XYZ file of C-alpha atoms in Angstrom:
596
model
C 29.173 -6.453 26.807
C 28.222 -8.352 23.722
C 24.851 -7.955 22.201
C 22.693 -11.126 22.183
C 22.071 -11.117 18.416
C 24.206 -9.197 15.898
C 23.511 -8.815 12.178
C 25.883 -7.706 9.503
C 24.765 -6.766 6.054
C 26.777 -5.698 3.043
C 26.057 -5.136 -0.687
C 28.612 -7.757 -1.578
C 27.922 -8.002 -5.224
C 25.808 -5.311 -6.801
C 26.198 -6.394 -10.214
C 24.804 -9.839 -9.224
C 22.170 -8.360 -6.904
C 23.546 -10.115 -3.736
C 23.571 -9.108 -0.131
C 25.976 -10.736 2.182
C 24.441 -11.216 5.704
C 25.859 -12.526 8.710
C 24.082 -13.414 12.185
C 25.799 -14.077 15.424
C 24.104 -15.511 18.450
C 26.169 -15.069 21.476
C 24.397 -17.780 23.445
C 22.557 -20.271 21.275
C 20.156 -22.764 22.534
C 21.694 -25.777 24.129
C 19.484 -28.141 22.063
C 20.524 -26.517 18.814
C 19.455 -23.076 17.703
C 16.364 -22.607 15.537
C 16.115 -19.788 12.838
C 13.562 -18.814 10.344
C 12.657 -16.021 7.850
C 9.290 -14.416 7.616
C 7.010 -15.676 4.872
C 5.262 -12.271 4.501
C 5.760 -8.663 5.430
C 3.200 -6.731 7.578
C 0.971 -4.498 5.385
C 1.068 -6.600 2.290
C -1.291 -9.533 2.981
C 0.156 -12.382 0.869
C 2.425 -15.257 1.594
C 5.638 -14.228 -0.463
C 8.094 -16.900 0.793
C 11.122 -14.597 1.128
C 13.476 -17.637 1.990
C 13.397 -18.637 -1.625
C 15.919 -15.721 -2.248
C 18.349 -17.257 0.107
C 21.344 -18.384 -2.324
C 23.949 -19.866 0.031
C 23.753 -20.620 3.944
C 26.304 -22.029 6.404
C 26.953 -21.955 10.018
C 30.331 -21.816 12.136
C 31.425 -21.848 15.710
C 34.948 -20.884 16.640
C 35.906 -20.889 12.957
C 34.597 -24.646 12.601
C 31.622 -25.507 10.350
C 28.300 -26.405 12.144
C 25.579 -28.528 10.475
C 22.417 -26.866 9.519
C 19.122 -28.887 8.988
C 16.339 -27.409 6.894
C 13.102 -28.087 8.571
C 10.707 -26.574 6.078
C 10.625 -23.774 3.360
C 11.798 -21.014 5.756
C 13.152 -22.739 8.913
C 16.579 -24.182 9.788
C 18.108 -25.749 12.973
C 21.969 -25.701 13.773
C 23.428 -28.614 15.668
C 24.306 -27.903 19.431
C 27.608 -25.915 19.913
C 29.618 -24.569 22.940
C 30.148 -20.924 22.075
C 28.859 -18.110 19.757
C 27.126 -19.238 16.528
C 27.448 -17.392 13.423
C 25.377 -17.900 10.237
C 26.640 -16.678 6.811
C 24.323 -16.316 3.879
C 23.635 -14.520 0.602
C 20.421 -12.995 -0.347
C 19.385 -12.299 -4.020
C 17.715 -8.915 -4.238
C 16.162 -7.948 -7.470
C 12.585 -7.182 -6.298
C 11.848 -3.555 -7.484
C 8.899 -3.059 -5.107
C 8.330 -1.724 -1.540
C 7.955 -5.216 -0.125
C 11.217 -6.952 -0.683
C 15.037 -6.169 -1.250
C 16.607 -4.734 -4.284
C 20.429 -4.236 -5.182
C 22.164 -3.026 -8.316
C 25.221 -0.846 -8.995
C 23.009 2.354 -8.693
C 20.846 1.592 -5.604
C 20.142 -0.792 -2.644
C 16.944 -1.289 -0.644
C 15.870 -3.839 1.852
C 13.119 -4.678 4.293
C 14.308 -6.759 7.306
C 11.700 -9.474 6.540
C 13.961 -10.249 3.272
C 17.260 -10.528 4.808
C 17.118 -10.855 8.636
C 16.672 -14.455 9.739
C 14.794 -14.567 13.307
C 16.453 -16.360 16.117
C 13.933 -18.550 17.947
C 13.744 -17.509 21.668
C 15.341 -14.189 21.018
C 12.567 -12.529 19.162
C 11.711 -10.104 22.108
C 15.450 -9.301 23.005
C 17.469 -6.536 21.699
C 19.488 -6.792 18.570
C 22.009 -4.775 16.572
C 22.841 -4.492 12.944
C 26.007 -3.341 11.226
C 25.396 -1.899 7.789
C 28.416 -1.934 5.755
C 29.532 0.034 2.612
C 29.962 -1.719 -0.700
C 33.531 -2.326 -1.611
C 35.003 -0.143 -4.401
C 35.616 3.411 -5.341
C 32.428 3.475 -7.111
C 30.439 3.383 -3.949
C 32.505 5.636 -1.761
C 29.736 8.315 -1.914
C 26.748 5.956 -1.154
C 24.631 6.954 1.834
C 22.148 5.310 4.153
C 18.647 6.251 4.933
C 16.520 4.584 7.648
C 14.444 5.272 10.611
C 16.510 2.644 12.785
C 18.265 4.459 15.525
C 22.019 4.355 15.522
C 23.652 2.582 18.315
C 25.750 5.514 19.205
C 22.938 8.056 18.507
C 24.746 10.095 16.044
C 25.223 9.589 12.261
C 28.583 9.058 10.812
C 30.225 7.827 7.555
C 27.115 8.778 5.382
C 25.089 6.561 7.748
C 26.994 3.430 7.394
C 27.593 1.840 11.005
C 25.881 0.130 13.945
C 22.123 0.427 14.451
C 19.891 -1.061 17.266
C 16.501 -2.405 17.652
C 14.600 -3.372 20.852
C 13.413 -6.559 19.327
C 12.915 -8.368 16.123
C 9.683 -6.735 15.291
C 11.329 -3.549 15.479
C 14.301 -4.603 13.251
C 12.153 -5.535 10.529
C 9.927 -2.494 10.601
C 12.660 -0.092 9.448
C 13.438 -0.446 5.783
C 16.835 0.825 4.584
C 17.656 2.812 1.461
C 21.269 2.741 -0.021
C 22.848 4.737 -2.704
C 23.161 8.272 -4.159
C 19.855 9.690 -3.224
C 18.737 13.249 -2.506
C 17.246 14.295 0.554
C 15.334 17.320 2.153
C 14.409 17.667 5.897
C 11.586 19.574 7.602
C 9.808 19.394 11.008
C 6.099 18.928 11.504
C 4.726 19.665 14.772
C 8.335 19.763 16.046
C 9.146 16.262 14.842
C 12.047 15.979 12.479
C 11.260 14.378 9.020
C 13.477 13.352 6.172
C 12.335 12.965 2.582
C 14.622 10.801 0.685
C 14.349 10.557 -3.299
C 16.200 7.989 -5.310
C 16.250 7.352 -9.071
C 16.578 9.757 -12.073
C 14.577 13.073 -11.613
C 14.358 16.622 -11.990
C 12.081 18.033 -9.131
C 11.439 20.677 -6.703
C 12.294 18.830 -3.544
C 11.813 21.962 -1.431
C 8.064 22.132 -2.530
C 7.692 18.543 -1.966
C 8.832 18.991 1.702
C 6.508 22.098 2.066
C 3.457 20.247 0.888
C 4.408 17.068 2.772
C 4.790 19.042 5.922
C 1.261 20.374 5.555
C -0.008 16.803 5.272
C 1.923 15.509 8.297
C 0.803 18.307 10.538
C -2.792 17.784 9.697
C -2.493 14.030 10.555
C -0.666 14.807 13.835
C -3.217 17.166 14.918
C -6.049 14.972 13.958
C -5.041 12.305 16.411
C -3.433 14.832 18.879
C 0.220 15.827 19.743
C 2.750 14.435 20.084
C 3.172 12.273 17.138
C 3.863 8.596 18.151
C 7.481 8.709 16.800
C 10.502 10.892 17.463
C 11.632 10.922 13.794
C 10.124 10.021 10.527
C 11.711 9.148 7.133
C 9.928 9.011 3.593
C 11.853 6.873 1.202
C 10.625 7.388 -2.370
C 12.170 5.588 -5.407
C 11.057 7.184 -8.770
C 11.055 5.492 -12.223
C 8.689 4.863 -15.119
C 5.069 3.866 -14.553
C 5.491 2.485 -11.057
C 3.567 3.159 -7.799
C 3.132 1.813 -4.464
C 3.882 2.270 -0.726
C 4.297 0.273 2.249
C 3.785 1.694 5.908
C 6.270 1.255 8.791
C 6.167 2.461 12.359
C 8.573 5.511 11.723
C 8.964 5.583 8.063
C 7.374 4.593 4.720
C 8.751 3.066 1.496
C 7.177 4.643 -1.693
C 7.410 4.166 -5.390
C 6.178 6.534 -8.060
C 6.603 7.904 -11.525
C 9.230 10.327 -11.809
C 6.959 12.718 -13.792
C 4.566 12.945 -10.687
C 7.148 14.935 -8.853
C 6.748 18.586 -8.731
C 8.737 20.345 -11.525
C 10.980 23.331 -10.753
C 8.876 26.359 -11.108
C 5.615 24.477 -11.690
C 2.393 26.037 -10.200
C -0.638 24.129 -8.998
C -1.038 20.528 -8.384
C -1.450 18.214 -11.551
C -3.043 14.877 -11.464
C 0.294 13.081 -11.259
C 1.480 15.049 -8.335
C -2.009 14.742 -6.588
C -1.588 11.023 -6.836
C 1.653 11.119 -5.270
C 0.554 13.429 -2.472
C -2.434 11.032 -1.745
C 0.061 8.096 -1.575
C 2.183 9.970 0.946
C -0.901 10.916 2.993
C -2.102 7.388 2.879
C 1.096 5.728 4.139
C 1.630 8.505 6.799
C -1.810 7.971 8.252
C -1.020 4.393 8.740
C 1.578 5.272 11.540
C -1.545 5.619 13.552
C -3.976 3.372 11.816
C -2.568 -0.085 11.487
C 1.080 0.253 12.767
C -0.249 0.978 16.293
C -3.983 0.769 16.494
C -4.526 -2.654 14.732
C -6.547 -5.841 14.521
C -6.126 -8.302 17.662
C -5.264 -10.912 14.738
C -2.003 -8.863 14.222
C -0.945 -8.663 17.842
C 1.393 -10.056 17.794
C 2.084 -10.888 14.025
C 2.649 -14.514 13.029
C 4.985 -14.108 10.073
C 4.963 -17.693 9.205
C 1.416 -17.891 8.100
C -1.818 -15.934 7.100
C -3.150 -13.790 9.769
C -6.892 -13.508 8.787
C -9.116 -10.670 9.878
C -12.342 -9.053 8.702
C -11.164 -5.594 9.772
C -8.827 -4.659 6.848
C -11.636 -2.291 5.554
C -11.264 -0.305 8.773
C -7.452 0.008 8.361
C -6.999 0.363 4.782
C -10.417 1.587 3.744
C -10.738 4.281 6.536
C -7.210 5.193 5.691
C -7.869 5.559 2.001
C -10.818 8.020 2.882
C -8.629 10.214 4.984
C -5.678 10.294 2.401
C -7.192 12.664 -0.127
C -9.372 14.155 2.460
C -6.197 15.424 4.440
C -5.029 17.138 1.186
C -8.117 19.378 1.233
C -8.100 20.037 5.024
C -4.280 20.833 4.743
C -5.152 23.437 2.081
C -3.501 21.678 -0.690
C -6.554 21.197 -2.971
C -9.952 22.684 -3.059
C -13.566 21.240 -2.348
C -14.109 20.707 -6.027
C -10.979 18.853 -6.581
C -11.423 16.660 -3.619
C -15.033 15.786 -4.625
C -13.556 14.809 -8.109
C -11.327 12.237 -6.148
C -14.387 10.880 -4.355
C -16.500 10.485 -7.651
C -13.583 8.613 -9.257
C -13.596 6.151 -6.269
C -17.265 5.577 -6.593
C -16.730 4.997 -10.464
C -14.068 2.407 -9.664
C -16.273 0.427 -7.229
C -19.469 0.639 -9.383
C -17.768 -0.729 -12.421
C -16.926 -3.990 -10.791
C -19.571 -6.665 -10.547
C -17.665 -8.015 -7.689
C -19.312 -5.598 -5.457
C -22.557 -7.422 -5.766
C -21.010 -10.646 -4.993
C -18.415 -10.132 -2.120
C -19.153 -8.504 1.247
C -16.519 -6.016 2.449
C -15.707 -8.298 5.535
C -15.226 -11.202 3.122
C -12.848 -9.036 0.981
C -10.791 -8.251 4.099
C -10.768 -11.906 5.276
C -9.894 -13.262 1.869
C -7.098 -10.615 1.105
C -4.283 -13.250 1.178
C -5.760 -15.478 -1.690
C -8.073 -13.090 -3.671
C -7.176 -9.362 -3.452
C -3.389 -9.868 -3.497
C -3.675 -12.528 -6.226
C -5.811 -10.879 -8.612
C -6.652 -12.335 -12.302
C -8.419 -11.308 -15.266
C -11.946 -12.365 -13.515
C -11.174 -10.302 -10.352
C -13.606 -7.331 -11.143
C -16.239 -9.888 -11.570
C -15.629 -11.664 -8.243
C -14.228 -9.382 -5.534
C -14.518 -5.849 -4.229
C -11.642 -3.775 -3.029
C -11.516 -3.131 0.779
C -9.472 -0.202 -0.195
C -11.922 1.467 -2.405
C -15.218 0.300 -0.987
C -13.792 0.732 2.386
C -13.117 4.252 1.756
C -16.922 4.659 0.610
C -18.003 3.042 3.778
C -15.916 5.557 5.686
C -17.334 8.390 3.717
C -20.988 7.015 4.241
C -20.322 6.578 7.930
C -18.816 10.085 8.374
C -21.953 11.595 6.606
C -24.305 9.596 8.699
C -22.640 10.598 11.969
C -22.691 14.238 11.056
C -26.368 14.062 9.962
C -27.651 12.225 13.011
C -25.614 14.344 15.555
C -26.526 17.622 13.737
C -22.893 18.245 13.026
C -21.615 17.773 16.498
C -19.852 14.488 15.877
C -17.926 12.988 12.889
C -15.605 10.151 11.875
C -12.808 12.237 13.276
C -14.296 11.675 16.797
C -14.405 7.953 16.203
C -10.722 7.862 15.150
C -9.636 9.983 18.096
C -11.656 7.793 20.489
C -9.941 4.579 19.075
C -6.573 6.196 19.349
C -7.097 7.194 22.994
C -8.270 3.545 23.785
C -4.886 2.363 22.188
C -2.850 4.884 24.087
C -4.484 3.534 27.278
C -4.220 -0.083 26.772
C -2.089 -0.904 23.545
C -4.555 -3.621 22.751
C -5.747 -4.872 19.214
C -9.283 -4.620 18.143
C -11.157 -7.818 18.178
C -13.386 -8.657 15.321
C -16.516 -6.440 15.524
C -15.064 -4.268 18.278
C -14.399 -1.322 15.644
C -18.091 -1.002 15.284
C -18.968 -0.999 18.822
C -16.525 1.450 19.768
C -17.709 3.808 16.869
C -21.244 3.541 18.510
C -19.643 4.408 22.045
C -17.623 7.489 20.371
C -20.894 8.940 18.806
C -23.682 7.743 21.056
C -25.441 6.261 17.859
C -26.858 2.860 17.180
C -24.959 1.910 14.045
C -25.875 -1.607 13.818
C -28.100 -1.574 10.803
C -25.391 0.630 8.920
C -22.698 -1.765 9.565
C -24.975 -4.805 8.551
C -25.519 -3.162 5.136
C -22.059 -1.813 4.704
C -19.970 -4.716 5.797
C -22.087 -7.909 5.619
C -24.215 -7.263 2.684
C -23.640 -6.526 -1.036
C -26.058 -3.773 -1.530
C -24.895 -0.483 -2.834
C -24.155 2.294 -0.192
C -26.922 4.968 0.080
C -24.334 7.658 -0.962
C -27.011 9.739 -2.722
C -29.185 10.554 0.319
C -26.075 10.847 2.578
C -24.247 13.457 0.242
C -27.539 15.369 -0.138
C -27.423 16.112 3.614
C -24.240 18.242 2.810
C -25.617 19.782 -0.450
C -23.988 17.596 -2.663
C -25.565 15.917 -5.727
C -24.814 12.385 -6.626
C -25.414 11.016 -10.143
C -24.028 9.009 -13.014
C -23.570 9.641 -16.676
C -22.138 7.719 -19.424
C -18.742 9.171 -19.515
C -16.529 9.593 -22.459
C -15.187 6.157 -22.695
C -13.258 3.627 -20.542
C -10.775 6.241 -19.231
C -13.471 8.626 -17.891
C -13.787 7.830 -14.386
C -16.234 10.476 -13.490
C -15.340 13.677 -11.466
C -16.708 16.941 -10.002
C -19.211 18.691 -12.262
C -22.823 18.375 -13.635
C -24.007 15.277 -15.322
C -22.972 15.336 -19.044
C -25.884 15.346 -21.484
C -27.184 11.953 -22.580
C -26.012 11.123 -26.129
C -28.784 10.952 -28.614
C -27.730 7.413 -29.529
C -26.369 5.355 -26.537
C -22.821 4.476 -26.813
C -22.030 0.840 -27.639
C -19.920 -1.299 -25.246
C -18.244 -4.659 -25.421
C -17.911 -4.883 -21.697
C -14.171 -5.019 -21.636
C -10.986 -3.308 -20.159
C -8.256 -3.306 -22.527
C -4.834 -2.240 -23.012
C -2.622 -1.828 -26.074
C -0.652 -4.675 -27.396
C 1.776 -5.008 -30.379
C -0.971 -7.087 -32.060
C -3.994 -4.843 -31.157
C -5.800 -4.667 -28.005
C -5.417 -7.059 -25.083
C -8.407 -7.802 -23.148
C -7.202 -7.308 -19.355
C -10.859 -7.966 -18.080
C -14.055 -9.118 -19.604
C -16.956 -8.090 -17.473
C -19.969 -10.239 -16.543
C -22.986 -9.720 -18.704
C -21.181 -7.912 -21.393
C -21.100 -8.389 -25.159
C -17.572 -9.701 -25.251
C -18.282 -12.411 -22.543
C -21.532 -13.437 -24.409
C -19.619 -13.863 -27.591
C -17.137 -16.093 -25.822
C -14.058 -13.725 -25.389
C -11.943 -14.020 -22.482
C -9.411 -12.007 -20.584
C -5.813 -12.340 -22.161
C -7.407 -12.550 -25.763
C -5.915 -9.927 -28.238
C -8.476 -8.317 -30.502
C -6.829 -7.559 -33.692
C -9.636 -6.453 -36.074
C -13.307 -5.402 -35.831
C -15.135 -5.802 -39.045
C -11.982 -6.139 -40.939
C -10.351 -2.952 -39.479
C -7.132 -3.157 -37.292
C -7.927 -2.554 -33.574
C -5.337 -0.477 -31.925
C -7.180 1.409 -29.003
C -9.890 0.062 -26.783
C -11.883 3.292 -26.641
C -11.562 4.034 -30.399
C -12.505 0.454 -31.121
C -15.615 0.800 -29.364
C -16.441 4.461 -30.545
C -17.517 3.179 -33.984
C -19.713 0.497 -32.696
C -23.653 0.774 -32.500
C -25.597 -0.876 -29.787
C -27.470 -3.829 -31.357
C -25.503 -3.998 -34.531
C -23.293 -7.143 -34.641
C -19.751 -7.114 -35.792
C -17.200 -9.551 -36.601
C -14.191 -9.719 -34.297
C -10.779 -11.514 -35.085
C -8.832 -12.191 -31.775
C -5.926 -14.284 -30.780
C -6.022 -16.641 -27.789
C -2.556 -17.669 -27.320
C -1.453 -18.612 -30.952
C -5.005 -19.434 -32.128
C -7.009 -17.067 -34.292
C -10.645 -16.691 -33.297
C -13.454 -15.353 -35.357
C -16.594 -14.466 -33.406
C -19.843 -12.458 -33.879
C -20.279 -9.656 -31.162
C -23.513 -7.962 -30.440
C -22.420 -4.676 -28.715
C -24.703 -3.547 -25.921
C -25.694 -0.079 -24.858
C -23.299 1.441 -22.402
C -24.605 1.763 -18.803
C -24.397 5.132 -16.966
C -21.498 4.392 -14.556
C -19.275 7.388 -14.379
C -20.028 9.221 -11.203
C -20.550 12.942 -11.060
C -20.615 14.957 -8.068
C -21.759 18.684 -7.960
C -22.934 21.241 -5.520
C -26.346 22.188 -4.801
C -27.382 25.788 -3.827
C -27.152 25.152 -0.098
C -24.069 23.270 0.996
C -23.002 21.921 4.453
C -19.500 22.170 6.015
C -18.236 18.802 4.871
C -15.793 17.874 3.497
C -13.862 21.015 4.411
C -14.453 20.555 8.128
């Protein structure tokens, strides 16, 4: 019995970064079969127009060519045929991210949204995909890693072979890694997990597996066994100065700096490895929170256009709250290290004037055009639904604990939401998350959500943290790279540090201004994002922190900067730095949070 829709994909030309794909429809529509490729990928809320990477495309029936008519940027319709219809096309794959497709002589990777055309009318039917090995001796040892189930149920030929999916949505929700990767396996609450690592590295993968197992088991037990998948695959590509992750129903695609992997024989958790573990925790939590429990606006996804919702704060922000918290509760870091992470998040939010202009609901709704399309002015105009969303989750957790005298917490809200999804499988309507949080806790949370989601006031974190014996304060930090942390407030300098109100990065010519903040000295002098400061008072500028360290608030300096190829000479009056580096410290009497 033939499958209704069969895909075949092969790395046809790794050196040219081309996948070769065929798509056979056994019984095409009598009026002419319609096909389309998604314009975006779930979890990354921006129109990406993946169809632009299709290089060639033609159709055949019984060995004879069939005319294809392009209808718009990502849709085609074939002429009517009598018999099976097959499309043949090539996809250019050189997007080194977790969102698209990539292929070279060392590695292949793809998301189905980039390579598999949807067949109109067949989206809810089963389909299969044949993943073929690239030709040539150089690729004879390549392997396949994916959470897609094999049609036969048994892995063979290094994973190359026929896979199945119950529908198109499932097909595109299992990314595929190809190449000479290393892997390590473990079980979490009895569920098989595989951790696949590609790229050049020297690391202790057994330790990575042990630490990841602790994270996974904490998440599973938070929501309750059994886990919502039979098997889970982590796919991590490591390189230089890269970072990112994208969640899927039974896997996640990750990217990180190779130096953030645990070194053989190393003890403890350095900042790089902590960041990697936080990323792992974040994407794994999404297996519950957004892959299954999700906004009604995403059920089903319309992958041809934007799917707006005001709830991203709940699905990304709440997840961002639990990612580092899980590291503490799984026993990987202590309370002090965790509070340092919270302080850094606070600092990140407080340093952006966008928090005074954009509400969290608006940030969620405008993700498609603002958060995912950031420019030099973004810190002045938007607030992150990840970072501020995490702080809202923190504030809500502390509020619930305080008002219920410790009998309820945000954990109870998440379990309540999960049980609802298990019962009805329905997405959450706009505003429904808030009402269900009240149902789960027995509290009237209306005023809290009004302030947190629909106003731009700063959250009352100081009083709420004090209920758990944690002191909340700000100091001047030690420069732009000081994002706060755990510990007592640093003593105030005798002379306030001077600030230009910038975020800068090194440039061959000097210091490139990535952001110029509202109300700062640089903005008042007419400097803009993208300008490159080459000298201050006749001395070469090489480092943003060092450049500002020699300034005195209220004493003007002459700044030379390039804007494009034009040299600017401006007089800048540095301002006194504001205290914006958050410090969290413990009082004599502390509560059970965050350990419990």
